[in-house]
Short mmCIF file of C-alpha atoms and ligand atoms in Angstrom, two decimals:
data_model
loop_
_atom_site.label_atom_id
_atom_site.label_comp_id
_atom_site.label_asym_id
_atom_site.label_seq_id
_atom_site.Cartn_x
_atom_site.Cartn_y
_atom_site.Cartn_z
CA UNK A 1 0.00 0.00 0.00
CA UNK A 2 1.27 3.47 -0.80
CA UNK A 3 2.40 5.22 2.38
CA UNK A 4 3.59 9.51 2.29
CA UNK A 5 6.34 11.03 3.98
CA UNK A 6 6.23 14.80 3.77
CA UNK A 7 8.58 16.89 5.63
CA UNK A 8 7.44 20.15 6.61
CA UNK A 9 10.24 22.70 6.80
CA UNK A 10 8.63 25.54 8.34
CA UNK A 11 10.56 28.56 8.38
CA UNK A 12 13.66 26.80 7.74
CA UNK A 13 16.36 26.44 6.48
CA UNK A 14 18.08 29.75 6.67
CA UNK A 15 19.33 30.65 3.51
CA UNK A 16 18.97 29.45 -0.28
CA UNK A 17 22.48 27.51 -0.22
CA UNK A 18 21.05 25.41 2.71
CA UNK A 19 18.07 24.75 1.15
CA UNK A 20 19.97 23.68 -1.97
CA UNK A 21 22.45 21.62 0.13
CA UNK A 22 19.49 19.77 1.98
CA UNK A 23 17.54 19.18 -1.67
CA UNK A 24 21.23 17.80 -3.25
CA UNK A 25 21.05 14.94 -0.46
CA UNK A 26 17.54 13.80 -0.82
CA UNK A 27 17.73 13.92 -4.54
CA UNK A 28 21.17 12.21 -4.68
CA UNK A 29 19.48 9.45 -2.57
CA UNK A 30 16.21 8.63 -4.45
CA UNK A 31 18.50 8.43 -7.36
CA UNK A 32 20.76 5.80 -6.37
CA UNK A 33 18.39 3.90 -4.88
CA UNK A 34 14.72 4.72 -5.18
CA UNK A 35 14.38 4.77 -1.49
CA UNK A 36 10.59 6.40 -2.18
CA UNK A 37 8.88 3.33 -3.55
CA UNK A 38 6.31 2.37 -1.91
CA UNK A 39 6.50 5.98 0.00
CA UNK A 40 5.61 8.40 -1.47
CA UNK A 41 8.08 12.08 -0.55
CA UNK A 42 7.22 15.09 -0.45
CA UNK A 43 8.67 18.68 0.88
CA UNK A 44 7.20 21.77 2.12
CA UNK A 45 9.51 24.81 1.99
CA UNK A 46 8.91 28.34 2.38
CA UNK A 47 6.95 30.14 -0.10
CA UNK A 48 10.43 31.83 -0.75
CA UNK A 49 12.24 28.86 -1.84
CA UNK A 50 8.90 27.03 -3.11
CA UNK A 51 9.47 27.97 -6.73
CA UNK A 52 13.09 27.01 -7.14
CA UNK A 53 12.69 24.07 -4.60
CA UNK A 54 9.53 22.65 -7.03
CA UNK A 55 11.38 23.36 -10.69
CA UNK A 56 14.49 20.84 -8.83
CA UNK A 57 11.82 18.27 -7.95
CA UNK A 58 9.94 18.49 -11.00
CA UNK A 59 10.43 14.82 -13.00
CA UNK A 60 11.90 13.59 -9.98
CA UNK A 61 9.97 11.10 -7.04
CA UNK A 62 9.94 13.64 -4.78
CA UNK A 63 6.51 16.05 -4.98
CA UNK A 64 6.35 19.99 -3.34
CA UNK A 65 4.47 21.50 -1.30
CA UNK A 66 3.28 25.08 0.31
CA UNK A 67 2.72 25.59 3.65
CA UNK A 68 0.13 27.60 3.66
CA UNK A 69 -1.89 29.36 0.82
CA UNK A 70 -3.88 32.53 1.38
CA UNK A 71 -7.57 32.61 2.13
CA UNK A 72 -8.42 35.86 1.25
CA UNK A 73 -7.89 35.36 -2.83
CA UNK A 74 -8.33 32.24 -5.15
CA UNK A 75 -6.02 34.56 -7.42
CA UNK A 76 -5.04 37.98 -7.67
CA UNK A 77 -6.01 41.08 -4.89
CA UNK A 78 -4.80 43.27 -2.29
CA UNK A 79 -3.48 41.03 0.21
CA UNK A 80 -0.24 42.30 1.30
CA UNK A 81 1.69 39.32 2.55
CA UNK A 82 -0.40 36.77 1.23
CA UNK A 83 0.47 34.10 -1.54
CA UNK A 84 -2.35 32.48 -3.46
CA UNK A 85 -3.62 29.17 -4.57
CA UNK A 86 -2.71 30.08 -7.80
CA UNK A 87 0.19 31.01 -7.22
CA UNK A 88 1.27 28.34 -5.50
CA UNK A 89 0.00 26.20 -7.82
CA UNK A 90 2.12 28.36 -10.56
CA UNK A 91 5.25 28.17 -8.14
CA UNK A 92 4.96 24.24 -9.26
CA UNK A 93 3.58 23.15 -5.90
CA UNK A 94 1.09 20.35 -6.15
CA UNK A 95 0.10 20.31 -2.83
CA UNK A 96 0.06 22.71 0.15
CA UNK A 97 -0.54 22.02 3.77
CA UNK A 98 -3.58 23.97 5.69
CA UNK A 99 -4.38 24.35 9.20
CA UNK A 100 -0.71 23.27 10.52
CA UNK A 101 -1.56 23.97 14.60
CA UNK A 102 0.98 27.05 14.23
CA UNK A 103 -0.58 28.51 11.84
CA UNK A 104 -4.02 27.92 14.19
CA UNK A 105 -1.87 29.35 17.35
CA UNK A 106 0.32 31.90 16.00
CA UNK A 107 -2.11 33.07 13.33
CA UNK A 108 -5.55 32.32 14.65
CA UNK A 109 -6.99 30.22 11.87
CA UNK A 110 -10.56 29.29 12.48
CA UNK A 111 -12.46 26.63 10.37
CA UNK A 112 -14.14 29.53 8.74
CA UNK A 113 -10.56 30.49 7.63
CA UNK A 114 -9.46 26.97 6.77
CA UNK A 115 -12.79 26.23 4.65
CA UNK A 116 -11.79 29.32 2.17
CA UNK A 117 -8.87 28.18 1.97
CA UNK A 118 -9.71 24.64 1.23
CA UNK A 119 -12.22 26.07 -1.25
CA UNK A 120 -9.12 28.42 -3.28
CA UNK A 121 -6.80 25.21 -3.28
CA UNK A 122 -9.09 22.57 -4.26
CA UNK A 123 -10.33 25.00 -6.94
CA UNK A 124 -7.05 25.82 -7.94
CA UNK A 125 -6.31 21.67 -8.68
CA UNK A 126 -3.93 22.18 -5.12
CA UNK A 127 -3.87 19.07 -3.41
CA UNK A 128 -4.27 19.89 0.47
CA UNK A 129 -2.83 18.32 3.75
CA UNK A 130 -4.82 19.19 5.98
CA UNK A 131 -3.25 19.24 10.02
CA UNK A 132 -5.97 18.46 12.91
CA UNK A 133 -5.00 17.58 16.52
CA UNK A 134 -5.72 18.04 20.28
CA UNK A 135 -3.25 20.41 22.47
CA UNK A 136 -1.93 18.97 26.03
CA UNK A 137 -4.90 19.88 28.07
CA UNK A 138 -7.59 18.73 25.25
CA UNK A 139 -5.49 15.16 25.96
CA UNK A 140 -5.66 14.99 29.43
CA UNK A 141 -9.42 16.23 29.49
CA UNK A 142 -9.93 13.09 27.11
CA UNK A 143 -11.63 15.73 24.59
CA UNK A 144 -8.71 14.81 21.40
CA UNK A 145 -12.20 13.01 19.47
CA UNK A 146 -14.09 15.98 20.32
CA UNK A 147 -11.41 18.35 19.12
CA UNK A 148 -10.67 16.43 15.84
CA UNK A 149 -14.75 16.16 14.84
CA UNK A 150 -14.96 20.30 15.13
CA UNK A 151 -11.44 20.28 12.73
CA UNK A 152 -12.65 17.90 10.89
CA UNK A 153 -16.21 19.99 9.99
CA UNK A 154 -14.02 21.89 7.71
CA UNK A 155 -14.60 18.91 5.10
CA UNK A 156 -18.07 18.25 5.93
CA UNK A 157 -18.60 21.58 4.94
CA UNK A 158 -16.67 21.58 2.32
CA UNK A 159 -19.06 18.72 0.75
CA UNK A 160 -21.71 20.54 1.77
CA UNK A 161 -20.79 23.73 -0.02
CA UNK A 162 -19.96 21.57 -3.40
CA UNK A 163 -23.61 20.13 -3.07
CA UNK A 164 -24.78 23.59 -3.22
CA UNK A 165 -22.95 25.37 -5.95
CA UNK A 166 -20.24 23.24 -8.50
CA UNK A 167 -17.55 25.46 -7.90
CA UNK A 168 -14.74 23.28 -7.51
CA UNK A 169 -12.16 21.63 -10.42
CA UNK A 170 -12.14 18.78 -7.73
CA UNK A 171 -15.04 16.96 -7.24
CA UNK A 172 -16.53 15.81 -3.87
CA UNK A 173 -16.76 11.89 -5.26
CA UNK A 174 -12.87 11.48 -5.27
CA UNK A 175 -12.26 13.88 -2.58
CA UNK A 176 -9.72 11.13 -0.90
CA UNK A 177 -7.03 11.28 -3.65
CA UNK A 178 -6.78 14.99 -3.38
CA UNK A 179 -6.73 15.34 0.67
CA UNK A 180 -5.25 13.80 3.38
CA UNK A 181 -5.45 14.71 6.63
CA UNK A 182 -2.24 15.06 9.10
CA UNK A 183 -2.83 13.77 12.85
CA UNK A 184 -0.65 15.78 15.00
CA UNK A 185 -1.54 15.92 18.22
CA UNK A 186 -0.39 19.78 19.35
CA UNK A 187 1.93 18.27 22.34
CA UNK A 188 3.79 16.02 20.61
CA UNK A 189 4.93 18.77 18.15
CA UNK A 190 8.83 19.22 18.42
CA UNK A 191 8.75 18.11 21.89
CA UNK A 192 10.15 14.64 21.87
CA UNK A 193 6.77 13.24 23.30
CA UNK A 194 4.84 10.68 20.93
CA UNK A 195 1.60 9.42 21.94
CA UNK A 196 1.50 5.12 22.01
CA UNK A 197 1.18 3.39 18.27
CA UNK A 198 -2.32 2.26 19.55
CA UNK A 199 -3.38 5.67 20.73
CA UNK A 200 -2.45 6.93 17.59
CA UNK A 201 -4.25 3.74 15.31
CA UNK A 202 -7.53 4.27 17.54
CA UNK A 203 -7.28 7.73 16.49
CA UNK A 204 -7.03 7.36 12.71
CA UNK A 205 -9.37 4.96 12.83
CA UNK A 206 -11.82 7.47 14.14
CA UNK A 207 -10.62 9.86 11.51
CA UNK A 208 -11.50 7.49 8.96
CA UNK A 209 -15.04 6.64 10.30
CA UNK A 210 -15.66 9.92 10.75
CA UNK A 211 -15.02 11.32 7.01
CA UNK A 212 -16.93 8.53 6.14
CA UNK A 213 -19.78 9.45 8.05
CA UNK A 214 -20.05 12.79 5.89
CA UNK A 215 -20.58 11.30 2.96
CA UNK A 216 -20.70 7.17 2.02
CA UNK A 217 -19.25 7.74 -1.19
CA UNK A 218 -15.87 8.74 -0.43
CA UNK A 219 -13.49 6.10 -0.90
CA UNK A 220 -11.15 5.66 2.14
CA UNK A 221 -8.94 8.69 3.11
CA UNK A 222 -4.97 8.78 4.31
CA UNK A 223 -4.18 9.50 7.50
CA UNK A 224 -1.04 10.60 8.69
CA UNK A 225 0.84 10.85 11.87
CA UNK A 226 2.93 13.96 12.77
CA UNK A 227 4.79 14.83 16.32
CA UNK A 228 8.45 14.30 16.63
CA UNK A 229 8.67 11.10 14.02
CA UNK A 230 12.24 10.60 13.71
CA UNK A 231 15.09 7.77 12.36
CA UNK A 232 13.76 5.41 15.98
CA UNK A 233 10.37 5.96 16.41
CA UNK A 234 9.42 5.79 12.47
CA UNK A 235 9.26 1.57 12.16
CA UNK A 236 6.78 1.33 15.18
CA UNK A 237 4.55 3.70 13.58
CA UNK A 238 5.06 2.44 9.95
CA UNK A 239 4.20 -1.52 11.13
CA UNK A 240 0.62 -0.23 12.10
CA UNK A 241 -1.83 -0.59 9.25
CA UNK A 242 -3.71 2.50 10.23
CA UNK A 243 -1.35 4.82 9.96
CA UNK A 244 -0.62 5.80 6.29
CA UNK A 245 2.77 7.94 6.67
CA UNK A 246 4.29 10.86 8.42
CA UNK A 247 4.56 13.99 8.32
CA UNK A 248 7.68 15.10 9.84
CA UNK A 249 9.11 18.55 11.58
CA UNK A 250 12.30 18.57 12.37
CA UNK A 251 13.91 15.50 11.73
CA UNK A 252 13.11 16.42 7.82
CA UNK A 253 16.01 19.08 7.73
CA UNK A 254 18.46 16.09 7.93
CA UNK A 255 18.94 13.93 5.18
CA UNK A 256 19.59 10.82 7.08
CA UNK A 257 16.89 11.56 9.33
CA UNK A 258 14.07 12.15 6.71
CA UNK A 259 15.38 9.17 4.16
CA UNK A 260 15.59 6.84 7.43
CA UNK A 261 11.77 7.50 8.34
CA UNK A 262 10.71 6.84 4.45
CA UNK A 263 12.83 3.18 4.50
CA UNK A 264 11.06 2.62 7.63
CA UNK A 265 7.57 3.72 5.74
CA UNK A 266 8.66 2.26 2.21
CA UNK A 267 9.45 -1.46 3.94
CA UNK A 268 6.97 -1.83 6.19
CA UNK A 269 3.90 -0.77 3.82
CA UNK A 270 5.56 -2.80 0.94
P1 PGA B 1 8.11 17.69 14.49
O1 PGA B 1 7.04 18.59 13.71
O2 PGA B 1 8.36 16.47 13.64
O3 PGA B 1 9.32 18.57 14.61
O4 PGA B 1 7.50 17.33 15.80
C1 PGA B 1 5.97 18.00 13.01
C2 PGA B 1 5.11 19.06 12.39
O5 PGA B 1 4.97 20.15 12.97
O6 PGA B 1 4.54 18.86 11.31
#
């Protein structure tokens, strides 16, 4: 079964040799020896190095992604600051991430937020992974399905919108192959801390049922886990069926690190 491993770079790394340096290994590596298959990879940059970092990957296994897009504009406007779906998509990003929990803490995204901008990348042909999870005390108040069922009404209204009005180039039926949605629990986020493999496979497993609930067409959707994945922890959370890849902080601005998790995906799912 296919598996992802998608390392999110955040605002990293510093400068454009870095970047280069970083994109040199990983390339170098899936062309000796095809490390990817069955995994796919995939890399988020910065929307500054997003264009150059997508023309290197372009023909290559590896895929690109934004971070973020903007959900003021589905193209052009006065949004200082902001980068669109289009754009993005123009970059040569085929996917971007939405609704990372930094970009919910730092920048106060709502699901009001995150449904425009689901609606701009979808539109745009912009594959999206999107990020749910629980923060520490949502954990230990034993809310984390709660929490994830209110994220997770950002789809249900996306289908619900698309019901409405046909305003999408992707179309509700084979939603699943154009999102994927990222468990990271907030707390296990650069910490060190990783929830149990179980915790985590009950928890996609509700993921699952519940996007199935909103609609009983959809074919199954990927689930991902994300929280301080690195070269050790990677195998225990590969060997669980449930749990469909990784999407990976900081142990993706290390080549070893990031090509070590996708062997550990790309054997176990084989
Ligand atoms: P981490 O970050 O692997 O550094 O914990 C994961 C993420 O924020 O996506």
């Amino acid at each position: 079964m296919q598996s992802w491993v998608i390392g999110n770079w955040k605002q990293n790394p510093a400068t454009n040799n870095d970047v280069n340096m970083l994109l040199d290994q990983l390339l170098a590596a899936v062309a000796k020896d095809g490390v990817t298959t069955p995994c796919q990879l995939m890399v988020a940059p910065s929307c500054v190095h997003l264009a150059s970092v997508s023309g290197r990957v372009q023909g290559t296994p590896i895929l690109s992604a934004a971070q973020d897009i903007s959900a003021h504009s589905g193209s052009t406007g006065a949004y200082t600051g902001d980068c669109s779906a289009q754009q993005v998509a123009d970059a040569g990003a085929t996917w971007t991430i939405l609704g990372h929990s930094e970009r919910r803490q730092y920048h106060r995204e709502t699901n009001d937020t995150l449904l425009q901008k689901l609606t701009h990348a979808l539109s745009q042909n912009l594959n999206v992974v999107l990020c749910i999870g629980e923060t520490q005390a949502q954990y230990d108040a034993s809310e984390t399905f709660a929490v994830l069922v209110e994220q997770l009404a950002v789809v249900k209204d996306w289908l619900a919108q698309q019901s409405l009005e046909s305003i999408s180039a992707i179309q509700a039926s084979n939603l699943a192959e154009h999102l994927i949605i990222a468990y990271e629990p907030v707390w296990a986020i650069g910490t060190g801390k990783v929830p149990t493999v179980t915790e985590v496979a009950a928890t996609h497993d509700y993921i699952k049922q519940t996007l199935a609930s909103f609609n009983n067409n959809l074919a199954e959707f990927t689930v991902l886990y994300g929280g301080s994945v690195n070269a050790d922890n990677a195998a225990s959370f590969a060997a669980n069926p449930a749990i469909n890849g990784a999407l990976v902080g900081g142990a993706a601005l290390k080549s070893e690190s990031f090509l070590a998790i996708a062997k550990a995906f790309s054997s176990a799912k084989s």
